[in-house]
Amino acid sequence: METQMWNALADSMKGAYAAGLAEGAVPRPVIMPLVRGRLVGLIWVRPTKSGEDALTGIAQLSNIAAAAGADEVVLAWETHDVATACELPLSGPAPCLNMVHATRDGHVLHQFPYEERVLAPGPEGVTSIDPDWLPSPAPQPGGALLPPVQAAVDFSFVPMEMDHPNPFGVTVVLMEEDGYKVRLTDA
């Protein structure tokens, strides 16, 4: 992935996290499949219950990448949020926006830790947070990923076997019906 594309995706995710935290919620995990260097879209995990359902919901993000024939994927998630939802031990910096860039040949984990500056509650009584981004550790080639994120990475590159003339279109419809938020690009 070219540096300019990576920087745009990282900046976009930081902006989305700042906006979400300002509204009192961490954005859900998201996958961004790329085909021949072009972003296919952004797909956020469906609402999940804690435990097995959260593990499955995150792993199933891979369906869209596999259906698109992605040759690269970027996944983003928040350390504490995913560990809590999946009932996994907390590992790595928290709070932290994590982004992994993966291809069939491996992955690189990027971490963007932040401190939470609590702002006064808004008119609806929601306490919002302004992230104060801290220095990022060096990118980690092959860095340890939480099990559902590792599964999403692994299955993103397994060709989807579907007897349909448009497996990507069908996958998009099925994922939207399951509650995944899908925003496709024109590419």
Coordinates of N, CA and C in Angstrom, one line a residue:
M1 N 0.9 -1.2 0.0 CA 0.0 0.0 0.0 C 0.9 1.2 0.0
E2 N 0.6 2.2 -0.8 CA 1.4 3.4 -0.9 C 1.1 4.2 0.4
T3 N 2.2 4.9 0.7 CA 2.2 5.7 2.0 C 1.0 6.7 2.0
Q4 N 0.7 7.4 0.9 CA -0.3 8.4 0.8 C -1.7 7.7 1.2
M5 N -2.0 6.5 0.6 CA -3.2 5.9 0.9 C -3.3 5.5 2.4
W6 N -2.2 4.9 2.9 CA -2.1 4.5 4.3 C -2.4 5.7 5.2
N7 N -1.7 6.8 4.9 CA -1.9 8.0 5.8 C -3.3 8.5 5.7
A8 N -3.9 8.5 4.5 CA -5.3 8.9 4.4 C -6.3 8.0 5.2
L9 N -6.0 6.7 5.2 CA -6.9 5.8 6.0 C -6.6 6.0 7.5
A10 N -5.4 6.1 7.9 CA -5.1 6.3 9.3 C -5.7 7.6 9.8
D11 N -5.5 8.7 9.0 CA -6.1 10.0 9.4 C -7.7 9.9 9.5
S12 N -8.2 9.2 8.5 CA -9.7 9.0 8.5 C -10.2 8.3 9.7
M13 N -9.5 7.2 10.1 CA -9.9 6.5 11.3 C -9.7 7.3 12.6
K14 N -8.6 8.1 12.7 CA -8.4 8.9 13.8 C -9.5 9.9 13.9
G15 N -9.9 10.5 12.8 CA -11.1 11.4 12.8 C -12.4 10.8 13.2
A16 N -12.6 9.5 12.7 CA -13.8 8.8 13.1 C -13.8 8.5 14.6
Y17 N -12.7 8.2 15.1 CA -12.6 7.9 16.5 C -12.8 9.1 17.4
A18 N -12.3 10.3 16.9 CA -12.5 11.5 17.6 C -14.0 11.9 17.6
A19 N -14.6 11.7 16.4 CA -16.0 12.1 16.3 C -16.9 11.1 17.2
G20 N -16.6 9.8 17.1 CA -17.3 8.9 17.9 C -17.2 9.1 19.4
L21 N -16.0 9.3 19.9 CA -15.7 9.6 21.3 C -16.4 10.9 21.7
A22 N -16.5 11.9 20.8 CA -17.1 13.1 21.2 C -18.6 12.9 21.4
E23 N -19.2 11.9 20.7 CA -20.6 11.5 20.9 C -20.8 10.5 22.0
G24 N -19.7 10.1 22.6 CA -19.8 9.2 23.8 C -19.7 7.7 23.4
A25 N -19.2 7.4 22.2 CA -19.1 6.0 21.9 C -17.9 5.7 21.0
V26 N -17.3 4.6 21.2 CA -16.1 4.2 20.3 C -16.7 3.5 19.1
P27 N -16.2 3.9 17.9 CA -16.7 3.3 16.7 C -16.4 1.8 16.7
R28 N -17.3 1.0 16.1 CA -17.2 -0.4 16.0 C -16.0 -0.8 15.1
P29 N -15.5 -2.0 15.3 CA -14.4 -2.5 14.4 C -14.9 -2.4 12.9
V30 N -13.9 -2.0 12.1 CA -14.2 -1.8 10.6 C -13.1 -2.5 9.8
I31 N -13.5 -3.0 8.6 CA -12.6 -3.5 7.7 C -12.7 -2.7 6.4
M32 N -11.5 -2.5 5.8 CA -11.4 -1.7 4.5 C -10.7 -2.6 3.5
P33 N -11.4 -3.3 2.7 CA -10.8 -4.1 1.6 C -10.3 -3.3 0.5
L34 N -9.1 -3.7 -0.1 CA -8.6 -3.0 -1.2 C -8.3 -4.0 -2.3
V35 N -8.6 -3.7 -3.6 CA -8.4 -4.5 -4.7 C -7.5 -3.7 -5.7
R36 N -6.4 -4.2 -6.0 CA -5.4 -3.6 -6.8 C -5.1 -2.1 -6.4
G37 N -5.0 -1.9 -5.1 CA -4.7 -0.6 -4.6 C -5.9 0.4 -4.4
R38 N -7.1 -0.1 -4.8 CA -8.3 0.8 -4.7 C -9.2 0.3 -3.6
L39 N -9.6 1.3 -2.8 CA -10.4 1.0 -1.6 C -11.8 0.6 -2.1
V40 N -12.3 -0.6 -1.7 CA -13.6 -1.0 -2.1 C -14.7 -0.4 -1.2
G41 N -14.4 -0.2 0.1 CA -15.4 0.4 1.0 C -15.0 0.2 2.4
L42 N -15.9 0.6 3.3 CA -15.7 0.4 4.7 C -16.9 -0.4 5.2
I43 N -16.6 -1.4 6.0 CA -17.7 -2.2 6.6 C -17.5 -2.3 8.1
W44 N -18.5 -1.9 8.8 CA -18.4 -1.9 10.3 C -19.1 -3.1 10.8
V45 N -18.6 -3.7 11.9 CA -19.2 -4.9 12.5 C -20.6 -4.6 12.9
R46 N -21.4 -5.6 12.8 CA -22.8 -5.5 13.2 C -22.9 -5.4 14.7
P47 N -24.0 -4.9 15.3 CA -24.2 -4.9 16.7 C -24.1 -6.3 17.2
T48 N -23.3 -6.5 18.3 CA -23.1 -7.9 18.8 C -23.3 -8.0 20.3
K49 N -23.5 -9.2 20.8 CA -23.6 -9.5 22.2 C -22.2 -9.8 22.7
S50 N -21.9 -9.6 23.9 CA -20.6 -10.0 24.5 C -20.3 -11.4 24.3
G51 N -19.0 -11.7 24.1 CA -18.6 -13.1 24.1 C -18.5 -13.7 22.6
E52 N -19.0 -14.9 22.5 CA -18.9 -15.6 21.2 C -19.5 -14.8 20.0
D53 N -20.6 -14.1 20.2 CA -21.2 -13.4 19.1 C -20.3 -12.3 18.7
A54 N -19.6 -11.6 19.6 CA -18.7 -10.5 19.2 C -17.5 -11.1 18.4
L55 N -17.0 -12.3 18.9 CA -15.9 -12.9 18.2 C -16.3 -13.3 16.8
T56 N -17.5 -13.8 16.6 CA -17.9 -14.2 15.3 C -18.2 -13.0 14.4
G57 N -18.8 -12.0 15.0 CA -19.1 -10.8 14.2 C -17.9 -10.1 13.6
I58 N -16.8 -10.0 14.4 CA -15.6 -9.4 13.9 C -15.0 -10.3 12.9
A59 N -14.9 -11.6 13.2 CA -14.3 -12.6 12.2 C -15.0 -12.5 10.9
Q60 N -16.3 -12.3 10.9 CA -17.1 -12.4 9.7 C -16.9 -11.1 8.8
L61 N -16.2 -10.1 9.3 CA -15.8 -9.0 8.5 C -15.1 -9.5 7.2
S62 N -14.4 -10.6 7.4 CA -13.6 -11.1 6.3 C -14.5 -11.5 5.1
N63 N -15.7 -11.8 5.3 CA -16.6 -12.2 4.1 C -16.6 -11.2 3.0
I64 N -16.7 -9.9 3.3 CA -16.7 -8.9 2.3 C -15.4 -8.8 1.5
A65 N -14.3 -8.9 2.2 CA -13.0 -8.9 1.6 C -12.8 -10.1 0.7
A66 N -13.2 -11.3 1.2 CA -13.1 -12.5 0.4 C -14.0 -12.4 -0.9
A67 N -15.2 -11.9 -0.7 CA -16.1 -11.8 -1.8 C -15.6 -10.8 -2.9
A68 N -14.9 -9.7 -2.4 CA -14.4 -8.7 -3.3 C -13.1 -9.2 -4.0
G69 N -12.5 -10.3 -3.5 CA -11.2 -10.7 -4.1 C -10.1 -9.7 -3.6
A70 N -10.2 -9.2 -2.4 CA -9.2 -8.2 -1.9 C -7.8 -8.8 -1.9
D71 N -6.9 -8.0 -2.3 CA -5.5 -8.4 -2.2 C -4.8 -7.7 -1.0
E72 N -5.5 -6.7 -0.3 CA -5.1 -6.1 0.9 C -6.3 -5.8 1.7
V73 N -6.1 -5.8 3.0 CA -7.2 -5.3 3.9 C -6.6 -4.5 5.0
V74 N -7.4 -3.5 5.5 CA -7.0 -2.8 6.7 C -8.2 -3.0 7.7
L75 N -7.9 -3.4 8.9 CA -8.9 -3.5 10.0 C -8.5 -2.5 11.0
A76 N -9.5 -1.9 11.6 CA -9.3 -0.9 12.7 C -10.2 -1.3 13.9
W77 N -9.7 -1.2 15.1 CA -10.5 -1.5 16.3 C -9.9 -0.8 17.5
E78 N -10.6 -0.7 18.6 CA -10.1 -0.1 19.8 C -9.8 -1.2 20.8
T79 N -8.7 -1.2 21.4 CA -8.2 -2.2 22.3 C -9.2 -2.6 23.4
H80 N -9.5 -1.7 24.2 CA -10.4 -2.0 25.3 C -11.8 -2.5 24.9
D81 N -12.3 -1.8 23.9 CA -13.7 -2.1 23.4 C -13.8 -3.5 22.9
V82 N -12.8 -4.0 22.1 CA -12.9 -5.3 21.5 C -12.6 -6.4 22.6
A83 N -11.6 -6.1 23.4 CA -11.3 -7.0 24.5 C -12.5 -7.3 25.4
T84 N -13.2 -6.2 25.7 CA -14.4 -6.3 26.6 C -15.5 -7.0 25.9
A85 N -15.8 -6.6 24.6 CA -16.9 -7.2 23.9 C -16.6 -8.7 23.6
C86 N -15.4 -9.1 23.4 CA -15.1 -10.5 23.1 C -14.7 -11.3 24.4
E87 N -14.8 -10.6 25.5 CA -14.4 -11.2 26.8 C -13.0 -11.9 26.8
L88 N -12.1 -11.0 26.3 CA -10.7 -11.5 26.2 C -9.8 -10.6 27.2
P89 N -8.7 -11.1 27.6 CA -7.8 -10.3 28.4 C -7.3 -9.1 27.6
L90 N -7.2 -8.0 28.4 CA -6.7 -6.7 27.7 C -5.2 -6.9 27.4
S91 N -4.8 -6.6 26.2 CA -3.4 -6.7 25.9 C -3.0 -5.5 25.0
G92 N -1.8 -4.9 25.2 CA -1.4 -3.8 24.4 C -1.9 -2.5 25.1
P93 N -1.5 -1.4 24.5 CA -1.9 -0.1 25.1 C -3.4 0.1 25.0
A94 N -3.9 0.7 26.1 CA -5.4 1.0 26.1 C -5.5 2.3 26.9
P95 N -6.3 3.2 26.4 CA -7.1 3.1 25.2 C -6.2 3.3 24.0
C96 N -6.5 2.7 22.9 CA -5.7 2.7 21.7 C -6.5 2.3 20.4
L97 N -6.3 3.1 19.4 CA -6.8 2.7 18.1 C -5.8 1.8 17.4
N98 N -6.2 0.6 17.0 CA -5.3 -0.3 16.4 C -5.7 -0.4 14.9
M99 N -4.7 -0.5 14.0 CA -5.0 -0.7 12.6 C -4.0 -1.7 12.1
V100 N -4.5 -2.7 11.4 CA -3.6 -3.7 10.8 C -3.8 -3.6 9.3
H101 N -2.6 -3.6 8.7 CA -2.6 -3.7 7.2 C -2.1 -5.1 6.8
A102 N -2.9 -5.8 6.1 CA -2.6 -7.2 5.8 C -2.7 -7.5 4.3
T103 N -1.8 -8.4 3.9 CA -1.9 -9.0 2.6 C -1.8 -10.5 2.8
R104 N -1.9 -11.3 1.7 CA -1.7 -12.7 1.8 C -0.4 -13.1 2.4
D105 N 0.6 -12.3 2.3 CA 2.0 -12.6 2.8 C 2.2 -12.2 4.2
G106 N 1.3 -11.5 4.9 CA 1.5 -11.1 6.3 C 0.8 -9.8 6.6
H107 N 1.1 -9.4 7.8 CA 0.5 -8.1 8.3 C 1.4 -7.3 9.1
V108 N 1.1 -6.0 9.2 CA 1.8 -5.0 10.0 C 0.7 -4.4 10.9
L109 N 1.0 -4.4 12.2 CA 0.1 -3.8 13.2 C 0.6 -2.4 13.5
H110 N -0.3 -1.4 13.5 CA 0.0 0.0 13.8 C -0.9 0.3 15.0
Q111 N -0.3 1.0 16.0 CA -1.1 1.3 17.2 C -1.0 2.8 17.4
F112 N -2.2 3.4 17.7 CA -2.3 4.8 18.0 C -2.9 5.1 19.4
P113 N -2.1 5.0 20.4 CA -2.6 5.2 21.8 C -3.0 6.6 22.0
Y114 N -3.9 6.8 22.9 CA -4.4 8.1 23.3 C -4.8 8.2 24.7
E115 N -4.8 9.4 25.2 CA -5.4 9.6 26.6 C -6.7 10.2 26.4
E116 N -7.6 9.9 27.3 CA -9.0 10.4 27.2 C -9.2 11.6 28.0
R117 N -9.4 12.7 27.3 CA -9.7 14.0 27.9 C -11.3 14.1 28.0
V118 N -11.8 14.0 29.2 CA -13.2 14.0 29.4 C -13.7 15.4 29.4
L119 N -14.7 15.6 28.5 CA -15.3 16.9 28.3 C -16.6 17.0 29.1
A120 N -17.1 18.2 29.4 CA -18.3 18.3 30.1 C -19.5 17.7 29.3
P121 N -20.4 17.1 30.1 CA -21.6 16.5 29.4 C -22.3 17.5 28.5
G122 N -22.8 17.0 27.4 CA -23.5 17.8 26.4 C -24.9 18.0 26.8
P123 N -25.8 18.7 26.0 CA -27.2 19.0 26.3 C -28.0 17.7 26.6
E124 N -27.6 16.6 26.0 CA -28.3 15.3 26.2 C -27.8 14.6 27.4
G125 N -26.8 15.1 28.1 CA -26.2 14.5 29.3 C -25.1 13.5 29.0
V126 N -24.8 13.4 27.7 CA -23.7 12.4 27.3 C -22.4 13.0 27.5
T127 N -21.5 12.3 28.3 CA -20.2 12.7 28.5 C -19.4 12.3 27.3
S128 N -18.7 13.3 26.7 CA -17.9 13.0 25.6 C -16.4 13.1 25.9
I129 N -15.6 12.5 25.1 CA -14.2 12.4 25.3 C -13.5 12.9 24.0
D130 N -12.4 13.6 24.3 CA -11.5 14.1 23.2 C -10.2 13.4 23.3
P131 N -9.9 12.6 22.3 CA -8.7 11.8 22.4 C -7.4 12.7 22.2
D132 N -6.5 12.6 23.1 CA -5.2 13.3 23.0 C -4.2 12.2 22.5
W133 N -3.9 12.2 21.2 CA -3.1 11.2 20.6 C -1.7 11.3 21.2
L134 N -1.2 10.1 21.6 CA 0.2 10.0 22.1 C 1.1 9.5 21.0
P135 N 2.4 9.6 21.3 CA 3.4 9.0 20.3 C 3.1 7.6 20.0
S136 N 3.1 7.2 18.7 CA 2.8 5.8 18.3 C 4.1 5.0 18.4
P137 N 3.9 3.7 18.9 CA 5.1 2.8 18.8 C 5.4 2.5 17.3
A138 N 6.5 2.0 17.1 CA 6.9 1.6 15.7 C 5.9 0.5 15.2
P139 N 5.7 0.6 13.9 CA 4.8 -0.5 13.3 C 5.4 -1.9 13.6
Q140 N 4.6 -2.8 13.8 CA 5.0 -4.2 14.2 C 4.7 -5.2 13.1
P141 N 5.6 -5.5 12.3 CA 5.4 -6.6 11.3 C 5.1 -7.9 12.0
G142 N 4.0 -8.5 11.7 CA 3.6 -9.8 12.3 C 3.1 -9.6 13.7
G143 N 2.8 -8.4 14.2 CA 2.4 -8.1 15.5 C 1.2 -9.0 16.0
A144 N 1.2 -9.3 17.2 CA 0.1 -10.1 17.8 C -1.2 -9.5 17.6
L145 N -2.2 -10.2 17.1 CA -3.6 -9.7 16.9 C -4.5 -10.5 17.8
L146 N -5.6 -9.9 18.3 CA -6.6 -10.6 19.0 C -7.2 -11.7 18.1
P147 N -7.6 -12.8 18.7 CA -8.1 -13.9 17.9 C -9.2 -13.5 16.8
P148 N -10.2 -12.7 17.1 CA -11.2 -12.4 16.0 C -10.6 -11.6 14.9
V149 N -9.7 -10.7 15.3 CA -9.0 -9.9 14.2 C -8.1 -10.8 13.4
Q150 N -7.4 -11.7 14.0 CA -6.5 -12.6 13.3 C -7.4 -13.5 12.3
A151 N -8.5 -13.9 12.8 CA -9.4 -14.7 12.0 C -9.9 -13.9 10.8
A152 N -10.3 -12.6 11.0 CA -10.7 -11.8 9.9 C -9.6 -11.6 8.9
V153 N -8.4 -11.4 9.4 CA -7.3 -11.2 8.4 C -7.1 -12.5 7.6
D154 N -7.0 -13.6 8.3 CA -6.8 -14.9 7.7 C -7.8 -15.2 6.6
F155 N -9.1 -15.1 7.0 CA -10.2 -15.5 6.1 C -10.5 -14.5 5.0
S156 N -9.9 -13.3 5.1 CA -10.1 -12.3 4.0 C -9.5 -12.7 2.7
F157 N -8.5 -13.6 2.8 CA -7.8 -14.0 1.6 C -8.2 -15.4 1.1
V158 N -9.2 -16.0 1.7 CA -9.7 -17.3 1.3 C -10.7 -17.1 0.2
P159 N -10.5 -17.6 -1.0 CA -11.5 -17.3 -2.0 C -12.9 -17.8 -1.6
M160 N -13.9 -17.0 -1.9 CA -15.2 -17.3 -1.5 C -15.8 -18.2 -2.6
E161 N -16.3 -19.3 -2.2 CA -17.0 -20.2 -3.2 C -18.5 -20.1 -3.1
M162 N -19.0 -19.4 -4.1 CA -20.4 -19.1 -4.1 C -20.9 -19.3 -5.5
D163 N -21.9 -20.1 -5.7 CA -22.4 -20.3 -7.1 C -23.4 -19.2 -7.4
H164 N -22.9 -18.1 -7.8 CA -23.7 -16.9 -8.1 C -22.9 -16.0 -9.0
P165 N -23.6 -15.4 -10.0 CA -22.8 -14.5 -10.9 C -22.2 -13.3 -10.3
N166 N -22.7 -12.9 -9.1 CA -22.2 -11.7 -8.4 C -22.0 -12.0 -6.9
P167 N -21.0 -12.8 -6.6 CA -20.8 -13.1 -5.1 C -20.6 -11.9 -4.3
F168 N -20.0 -10.8 -4.8 CA -19.7 -9.6 -4.0 C -21.1 -8.9 -3.7
G169 N -21.9 -8.8 -4.7 CA -23.2 -8.1 -4.5 C -24.1 -8.9 -3.5
V170 N -24.1 -10.2 -3.6 CA -24.9 -11.0 -2.7 C -24.3 -10.9 -1.3
T171 N -23.0 -10.9 -1.1 CA -22.4 -10.8 0.2 C -22.7 -9.5 0.8
V172 N -22.7 -8.4 0.1 CA -23.0 -7.1 0.6 C -24.4 -7.1 1.1
V173 N -25.4 -7.6 0.3 CA -26.8 -7.6 0.7 C -27.0 -8.5 2.0
L174 N -26.3 -9.6 2.0 CA -26.5 -10.5 3.2 C -25.9 -9.9 4.5
M175 N -24.7 -9.2 4.3 CA -24.1 -8.6 5.5 C -25.0 -7.4 6.0
E176 N -25.5 -6.6 5.1 CA -26.4 -5.5 5.5 C -27.6 -6.1 6.2
E177 N -28.2 -7.2 5.7 CA -29.3 -7.8 6.3 C -29.0 -8.2 7.8
D178 N -27.7 -8.7 8.0 CA -27.3 -9.1 9.3 C -27.0 -7.9 10.2
G179 N -27.0 -6.7 9.7 CA -26.7 -5.6 10.6 C -25.4 -4.9 10.4
Y180 N -24.5 -5.4 9.5 CA -23.3 -4.8 9.2 C -23.5 -3.4 8.5
K181 N -22.8 -2.4 8.8 CA -22.9 -1.1 8.1 C -21.9 -1.1 7.0
V182 N -22.4 -1.0 5.8 CA -21.6 -1.1 4.6 C -21.6 0.2 3.8
R183 N -20.4 0.7 3.6 CA -20.3 2.0 2.8 C -19.3 1.7 1.7
L184 N -19.8 1.5 0.5 CA -18.9 1.2 -0.7 C -18.5 2.4 -1.4
T185 N -17.3 2.3 -2.0 CA -16.7 3.4 -2.8 C -17.2 3.2 -4.2
D186 N -16.9 4.1 -5.1 CA -17.3 4.0 -6.5 C -16.3 3.1 -7.2
A187 N -15.2 2.7 -6.6 CA -14.1 2.0 -7.3 C -14.6 0.7 -7.8

